[in-house]
CSV table of C-alpha atoms and ligand atoms in Angstrom, one decimal:
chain,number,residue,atom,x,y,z
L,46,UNK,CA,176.4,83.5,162.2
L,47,UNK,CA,177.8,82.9,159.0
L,48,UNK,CA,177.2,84.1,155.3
L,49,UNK,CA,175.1,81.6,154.4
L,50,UNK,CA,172.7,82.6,157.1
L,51,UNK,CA,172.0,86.1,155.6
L,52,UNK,CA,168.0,86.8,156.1
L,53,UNK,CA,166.2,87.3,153.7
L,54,UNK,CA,162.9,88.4,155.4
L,55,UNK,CA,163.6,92.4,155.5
L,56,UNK,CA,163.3,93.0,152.2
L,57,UNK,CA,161.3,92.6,149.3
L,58,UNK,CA,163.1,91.8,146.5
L,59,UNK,CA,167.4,92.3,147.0
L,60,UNK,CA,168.9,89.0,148.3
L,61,UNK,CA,165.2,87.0,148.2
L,62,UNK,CA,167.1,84.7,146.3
L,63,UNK,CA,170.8,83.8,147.2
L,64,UNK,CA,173.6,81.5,145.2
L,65,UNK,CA,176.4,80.8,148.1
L,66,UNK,CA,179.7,79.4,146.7
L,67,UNK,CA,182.5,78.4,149.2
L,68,UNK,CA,184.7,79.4,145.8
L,69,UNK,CA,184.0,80.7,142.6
L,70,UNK,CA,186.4,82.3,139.8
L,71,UNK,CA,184.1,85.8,140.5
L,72,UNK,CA,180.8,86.1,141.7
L,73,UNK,CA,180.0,88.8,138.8
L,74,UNK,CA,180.5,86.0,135.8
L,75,UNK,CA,178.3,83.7,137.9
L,76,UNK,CA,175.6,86.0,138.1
L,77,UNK,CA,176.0,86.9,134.3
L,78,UNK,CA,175.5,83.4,133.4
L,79,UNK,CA,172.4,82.8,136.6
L,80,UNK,CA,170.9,86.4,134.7
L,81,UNK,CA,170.8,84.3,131.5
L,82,UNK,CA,169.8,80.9,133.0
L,83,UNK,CA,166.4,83.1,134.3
L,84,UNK,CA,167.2,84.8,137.5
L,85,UNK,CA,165.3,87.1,139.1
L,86,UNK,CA,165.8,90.6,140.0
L,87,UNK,CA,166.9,91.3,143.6
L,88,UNK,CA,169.1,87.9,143.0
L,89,UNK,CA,172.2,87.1,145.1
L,90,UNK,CA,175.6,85.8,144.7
L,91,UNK,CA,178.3,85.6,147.5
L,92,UNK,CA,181.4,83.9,147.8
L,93,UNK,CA,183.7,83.0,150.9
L,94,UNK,CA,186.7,83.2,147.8
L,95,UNK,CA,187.2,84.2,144.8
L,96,UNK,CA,189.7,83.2,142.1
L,97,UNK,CA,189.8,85.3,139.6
L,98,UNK,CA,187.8,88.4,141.0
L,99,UNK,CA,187.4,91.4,138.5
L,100,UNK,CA,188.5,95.0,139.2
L,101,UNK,CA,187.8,98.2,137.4
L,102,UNK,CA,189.9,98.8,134.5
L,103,UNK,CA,190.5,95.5,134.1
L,104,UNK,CA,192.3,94.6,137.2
L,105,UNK,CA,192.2,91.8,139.5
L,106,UNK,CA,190.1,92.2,142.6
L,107,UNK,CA,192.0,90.5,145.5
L,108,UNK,CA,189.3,88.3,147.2
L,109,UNK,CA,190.8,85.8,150.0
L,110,UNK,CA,189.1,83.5,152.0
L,111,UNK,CA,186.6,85.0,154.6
L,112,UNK,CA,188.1,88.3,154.9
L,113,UNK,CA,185.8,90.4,153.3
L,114,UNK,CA,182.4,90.4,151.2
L,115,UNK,CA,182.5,88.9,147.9
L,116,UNK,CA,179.1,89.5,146.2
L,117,UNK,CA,176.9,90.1,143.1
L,118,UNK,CA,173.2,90.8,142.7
L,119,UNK,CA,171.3,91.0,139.8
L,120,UNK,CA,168.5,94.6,139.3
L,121,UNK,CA,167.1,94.7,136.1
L,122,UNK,CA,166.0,98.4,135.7
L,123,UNK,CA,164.1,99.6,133.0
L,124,UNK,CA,166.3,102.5,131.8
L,125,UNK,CA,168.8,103.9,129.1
L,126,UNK,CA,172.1,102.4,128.8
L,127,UNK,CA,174.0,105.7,129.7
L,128,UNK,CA,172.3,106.2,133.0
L,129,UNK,CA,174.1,102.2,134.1
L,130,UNK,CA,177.0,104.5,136.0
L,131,UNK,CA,174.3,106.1,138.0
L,132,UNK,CA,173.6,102.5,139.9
L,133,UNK,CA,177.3,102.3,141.1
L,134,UNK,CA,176.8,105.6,142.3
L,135,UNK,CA,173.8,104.8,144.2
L,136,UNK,CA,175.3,101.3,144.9
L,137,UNK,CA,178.8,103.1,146.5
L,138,UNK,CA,176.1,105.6,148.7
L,139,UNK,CA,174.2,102.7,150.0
L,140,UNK,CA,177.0,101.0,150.5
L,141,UNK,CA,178.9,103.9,152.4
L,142,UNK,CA,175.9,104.1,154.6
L,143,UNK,CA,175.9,100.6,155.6
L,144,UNK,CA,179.2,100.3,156.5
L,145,UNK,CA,179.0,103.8,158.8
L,146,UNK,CA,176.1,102.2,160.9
L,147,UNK,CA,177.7,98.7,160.8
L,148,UNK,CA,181.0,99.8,162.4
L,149,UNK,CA,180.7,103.5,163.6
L,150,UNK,CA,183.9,104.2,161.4
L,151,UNK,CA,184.1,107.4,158.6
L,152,UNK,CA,183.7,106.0,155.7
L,153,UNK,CA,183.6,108.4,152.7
L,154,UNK,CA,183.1,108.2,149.0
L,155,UNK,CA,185.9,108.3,146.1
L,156,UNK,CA,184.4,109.4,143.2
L,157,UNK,CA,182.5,107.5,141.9
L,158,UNK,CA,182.2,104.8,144.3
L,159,UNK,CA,185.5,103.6,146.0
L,160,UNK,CA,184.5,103.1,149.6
L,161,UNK,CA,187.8,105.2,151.6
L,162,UNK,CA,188.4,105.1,155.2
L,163,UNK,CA,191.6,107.1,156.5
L,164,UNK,CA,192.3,107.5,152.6
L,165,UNK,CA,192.9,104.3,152.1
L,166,UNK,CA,189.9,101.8,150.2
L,167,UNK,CA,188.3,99.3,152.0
L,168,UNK,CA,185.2,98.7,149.1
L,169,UNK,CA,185.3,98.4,145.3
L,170,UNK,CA,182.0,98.3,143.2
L,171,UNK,CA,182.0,97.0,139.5
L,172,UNK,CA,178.5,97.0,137.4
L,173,UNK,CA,178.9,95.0,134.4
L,174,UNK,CA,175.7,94.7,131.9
L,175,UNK,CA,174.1,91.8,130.1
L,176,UNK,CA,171.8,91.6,127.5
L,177,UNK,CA,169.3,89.0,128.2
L,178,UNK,CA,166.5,88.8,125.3
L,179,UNK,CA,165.7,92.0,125.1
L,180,UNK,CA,166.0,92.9,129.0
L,181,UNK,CA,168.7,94.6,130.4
L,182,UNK,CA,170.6,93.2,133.3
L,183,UNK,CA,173.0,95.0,135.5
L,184,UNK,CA,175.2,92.7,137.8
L,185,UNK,CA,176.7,95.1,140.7
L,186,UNK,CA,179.7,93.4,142.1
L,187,UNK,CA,180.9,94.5,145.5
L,188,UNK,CA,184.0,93.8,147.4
L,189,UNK,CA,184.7,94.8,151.1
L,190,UNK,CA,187.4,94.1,152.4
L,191,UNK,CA,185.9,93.5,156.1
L,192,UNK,CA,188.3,91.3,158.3
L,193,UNK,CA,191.4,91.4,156.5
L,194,UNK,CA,194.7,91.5,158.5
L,195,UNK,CA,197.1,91.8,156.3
L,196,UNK,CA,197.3,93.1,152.4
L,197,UNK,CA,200.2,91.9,150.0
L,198,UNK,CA,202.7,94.6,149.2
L,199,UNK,CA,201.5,95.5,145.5
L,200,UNK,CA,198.3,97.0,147.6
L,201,UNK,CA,199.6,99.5,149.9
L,202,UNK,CA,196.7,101.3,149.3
L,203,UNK,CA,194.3,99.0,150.8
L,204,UNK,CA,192.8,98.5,153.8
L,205,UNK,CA,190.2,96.9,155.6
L,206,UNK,CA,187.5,97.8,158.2
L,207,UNK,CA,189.4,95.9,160.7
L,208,UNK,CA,192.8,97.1,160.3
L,209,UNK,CA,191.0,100.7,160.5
L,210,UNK,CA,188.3,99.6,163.1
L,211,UNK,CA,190.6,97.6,165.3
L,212,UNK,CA,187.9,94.7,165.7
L,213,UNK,CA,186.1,92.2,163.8
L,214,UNK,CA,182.9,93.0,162.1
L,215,UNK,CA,180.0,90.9,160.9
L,216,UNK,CA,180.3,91.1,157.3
L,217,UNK,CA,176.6,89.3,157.9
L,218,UNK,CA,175.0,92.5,159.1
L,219,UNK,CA,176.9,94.5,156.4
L,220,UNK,CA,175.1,92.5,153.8
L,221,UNK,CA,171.5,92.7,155.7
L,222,UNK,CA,172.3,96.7,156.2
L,223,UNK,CA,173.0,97.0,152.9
L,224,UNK,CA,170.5,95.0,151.2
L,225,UNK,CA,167.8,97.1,153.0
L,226,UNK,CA,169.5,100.3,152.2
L,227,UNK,CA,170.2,99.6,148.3
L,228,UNK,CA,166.1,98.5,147.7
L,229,UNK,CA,165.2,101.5,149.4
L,230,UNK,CA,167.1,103.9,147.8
L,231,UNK,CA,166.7,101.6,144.3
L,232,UNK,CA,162.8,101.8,144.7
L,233,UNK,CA,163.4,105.8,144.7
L,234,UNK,CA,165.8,105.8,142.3
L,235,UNK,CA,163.3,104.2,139.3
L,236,UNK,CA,160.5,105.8,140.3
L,237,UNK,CA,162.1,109.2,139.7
L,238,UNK,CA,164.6,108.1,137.3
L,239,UNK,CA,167.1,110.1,138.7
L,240,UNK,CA,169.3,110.7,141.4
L,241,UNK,CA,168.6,113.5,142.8
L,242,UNK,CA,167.1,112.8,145.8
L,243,UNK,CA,170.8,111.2,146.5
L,244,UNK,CA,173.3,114.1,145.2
L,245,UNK,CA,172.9,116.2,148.3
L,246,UNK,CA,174.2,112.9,150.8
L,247,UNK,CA,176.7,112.1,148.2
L,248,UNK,CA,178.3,115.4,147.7
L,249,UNK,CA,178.4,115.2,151.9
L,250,UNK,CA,180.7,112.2,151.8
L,251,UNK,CA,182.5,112.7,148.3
L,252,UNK,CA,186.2,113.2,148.9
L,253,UNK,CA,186.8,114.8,146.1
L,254,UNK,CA,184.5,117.6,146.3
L,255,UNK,CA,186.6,121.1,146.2
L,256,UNK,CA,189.9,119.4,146.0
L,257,UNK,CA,192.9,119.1,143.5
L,258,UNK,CA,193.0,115.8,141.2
L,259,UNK,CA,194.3,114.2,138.5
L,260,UNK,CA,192.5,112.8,135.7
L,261,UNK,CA,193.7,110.0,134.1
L,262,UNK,CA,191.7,109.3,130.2
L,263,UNK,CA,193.6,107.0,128.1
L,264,UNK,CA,197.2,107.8,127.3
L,265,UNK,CA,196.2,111.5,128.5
L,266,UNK,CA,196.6,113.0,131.9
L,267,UNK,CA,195.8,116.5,133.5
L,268,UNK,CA,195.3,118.1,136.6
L,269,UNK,CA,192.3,120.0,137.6
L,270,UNK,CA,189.7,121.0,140.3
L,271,UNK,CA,186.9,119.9,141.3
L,272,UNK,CA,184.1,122.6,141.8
L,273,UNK,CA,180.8,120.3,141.7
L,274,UNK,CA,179.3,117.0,140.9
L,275,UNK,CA,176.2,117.6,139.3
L,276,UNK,CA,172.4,115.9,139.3
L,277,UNK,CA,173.8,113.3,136.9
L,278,UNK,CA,176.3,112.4,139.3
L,279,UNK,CA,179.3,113.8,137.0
L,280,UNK,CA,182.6,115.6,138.3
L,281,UNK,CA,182.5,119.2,137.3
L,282,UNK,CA,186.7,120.0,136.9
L,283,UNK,CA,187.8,123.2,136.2
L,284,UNK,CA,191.1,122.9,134.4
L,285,UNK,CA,194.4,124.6,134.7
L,286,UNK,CA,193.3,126.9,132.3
L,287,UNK,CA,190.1,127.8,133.6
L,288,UNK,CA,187.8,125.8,131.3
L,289,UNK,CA,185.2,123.6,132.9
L,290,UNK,CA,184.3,120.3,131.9
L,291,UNK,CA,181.8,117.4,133.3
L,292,UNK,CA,183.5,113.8,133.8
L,293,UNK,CA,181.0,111.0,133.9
L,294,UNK,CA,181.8,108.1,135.6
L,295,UNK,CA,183.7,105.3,133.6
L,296,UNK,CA,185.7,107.2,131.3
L,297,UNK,CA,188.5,107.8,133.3
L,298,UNK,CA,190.1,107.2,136.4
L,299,UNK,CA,190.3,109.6,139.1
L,300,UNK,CA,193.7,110.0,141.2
L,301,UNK,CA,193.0,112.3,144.3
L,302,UNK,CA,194.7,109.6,147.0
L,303,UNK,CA,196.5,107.2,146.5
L,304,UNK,CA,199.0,106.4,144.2
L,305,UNK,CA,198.8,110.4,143.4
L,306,UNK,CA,198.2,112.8,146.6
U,689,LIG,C1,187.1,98.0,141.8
U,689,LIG,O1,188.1,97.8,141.0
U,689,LIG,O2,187.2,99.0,142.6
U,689,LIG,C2,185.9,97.2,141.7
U,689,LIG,C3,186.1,95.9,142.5
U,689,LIG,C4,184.9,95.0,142.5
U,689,LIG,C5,185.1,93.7,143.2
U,689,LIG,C6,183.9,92.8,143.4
U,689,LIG,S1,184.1,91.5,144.4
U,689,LIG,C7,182.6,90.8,144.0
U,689,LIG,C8,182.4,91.1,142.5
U,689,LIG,N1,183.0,90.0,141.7
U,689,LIG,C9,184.0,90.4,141.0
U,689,LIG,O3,184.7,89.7,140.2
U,689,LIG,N2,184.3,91.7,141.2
U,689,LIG,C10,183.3,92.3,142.1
C-alpha cells in the first residue's frame, strides 16, 4: 500500500478529505491556505517530501522522501484561543497510542508532545492557528520519522521507528490508527471542553513526570522539578528554591533529554 491509499471509511470526519503532494514546501502552509480556500474540518494534507518543513521554535523540520509521515489536518473547534496548546496535547497522546499499537515499541511522551522512544524523538507535532472569517482554524502538523535509516549529524537526537524497531513499518496504518484515535478522543475532548478524561493516560507516559529539568524561557534558564502536570495539561515545577510554578505549553522549551540530561 502506499500513502495515497489511506482509507477513509473508518472515520467520520478526520482524513474524509485528503490533499496528497508528492512535494510540498510544508504540509502546514498548504493547509493554512486549503482552510482559507473553504476546507472542511477533519481535512487532510500529506506529503511524501517536504521542502521547507516547520519545527517548533522556528526550526526546520527535516522531512525526506518516504521516510516518515509528513502531514496536516485541519479541526476547527469551537473554543478559546488559550485552550489551542491543549490539541497538541491530545494530538501527541493520540499519536503515542497509535504508534504503540502500530509497532509494539515504548513510545512515551515529552512534555508537551515530542513523541520519545529510547530517549531519543521519533514525532514532532506543531498546531499553528488561522483565522478564517470569523472561524478559528487549528492546522496540527505531524512528523514521524517512520522508516528513516540514517539522520544527518546536526540531529543526534533523532531517531526513527525503524532504527529503534529494527523493521519497516506501514506509515499507512499509522495514519489510519491515528486518525481513528484523534476523532475519538477529539469528539470527547469538545464535548467536555477539557482534558481530563486524558490527564490520567498522559501523566502514565509523560517522561518528565517526577524528574529533574531545565526550563528554557527566553534568554532565561533554570532548573527545577517536576511534581505534576495538572487538568490543564500544565507542568507543575518546583524550583530550586522551593517555589512552585505551572508551565503551560508554548512558552518555553523543556530540556529533560537530549541536548541537556
Ligand atoms: C517540532 O518541532 O517538534 C514540530 C515538528 C512538526 C513537523 C510537522 S511535519 C508536517 C507538518 N508540516 C510542517 O511544516 N511541520 C509539521
Amino acid at each position: 500500500m502506499n500513502l495515497q491509499e489511506i482509507k477513509q471509511s473508518r472515520t467520520c470526519f478526520m482524513g474524509k478529505e485528503i490533499e496528497f503532494y508528492e512535494e510540498i514546501d510544508s504540509t502546514n502552509i498548504r493547509a493554512k491556505n486549503w482552510s482559507k480556500e473553504g476546507a472542511i474540518e477533519g481535512s487532510l494534507v500529506i506529503a511524501e517530501k517536504q521542502n521547507a518543513g516547520r519545527g517548533r521554535m522556528g526550526k526546520q523540520w527535516d522531512s525526506p522522501k518516504g521516510e516518515g509521515i509528513w502531514m496536516s489536518l485541519i479541526v476547527k473547534p469551537v473554543m478559546s484561543i488559550e485552550k489551542i496548546p491543549q490539541l497538541t496535547i491530545l494530538a501527541g497522546l493520540s499519536m503515542c497510542y497509535s504508534i504503540r499499537q502500530a509497532t509494539g515499541l515504548d513510545i512515551y511522551i515529552k512534555w508537551p508532545n515530542d513523541l520519545v522512544v529510547n530517549n531519543k524523538k521519533v514525532c514532532g507535532i506543531l498546531c499553528e492557528m488561522v483565522k478564517v472569517k470569523d472561524e478559528l482554524v487549528v492546522v496540527v502538523g505531524i512528523g514521524v520519522n517512520v522508516n528513516s535509516k540514517k539522520f544527518p549529524d546536526d540531529l543526534s537526537h533523532a531517531t526513527s521507528l525503524y532504527l529503534e524497531g529494527k523493521k519497516l513499518f506501514s506509515r499507512e496504518s499509522i495514519i489510519e490508527s491515528f486518525l481513528r484515535r484523534f476523532e475519538e478522543n477529539y469528539k470527547i475532548y469538545i464535548e467536555t471542553g477539557s482534558l481530563m478524561n486524558f490527564i490520567e493516560d498522559y501523566k502514565n507516559y509523560c517522561i518528565n513526570l517526577n524528574k529533574q529539568v531545565k526550563i528554557i524561557e527566553g534568554q532565561q534558564e533554570f532548573i527545577g522539578f517536576v511534581r505534576d502536570i495538572d487538568q490543564e495539561a500544565r507542568l507543575i515545577v518546583e524550583k530550586e528554591d522551593g517555589s512552585l510554578i505551572s508551565i503551560l505549553s508554548g512558552d518555553v522549551s523543556v530540556r529533560g533529554l537530549y541536548g541537556y540530561v
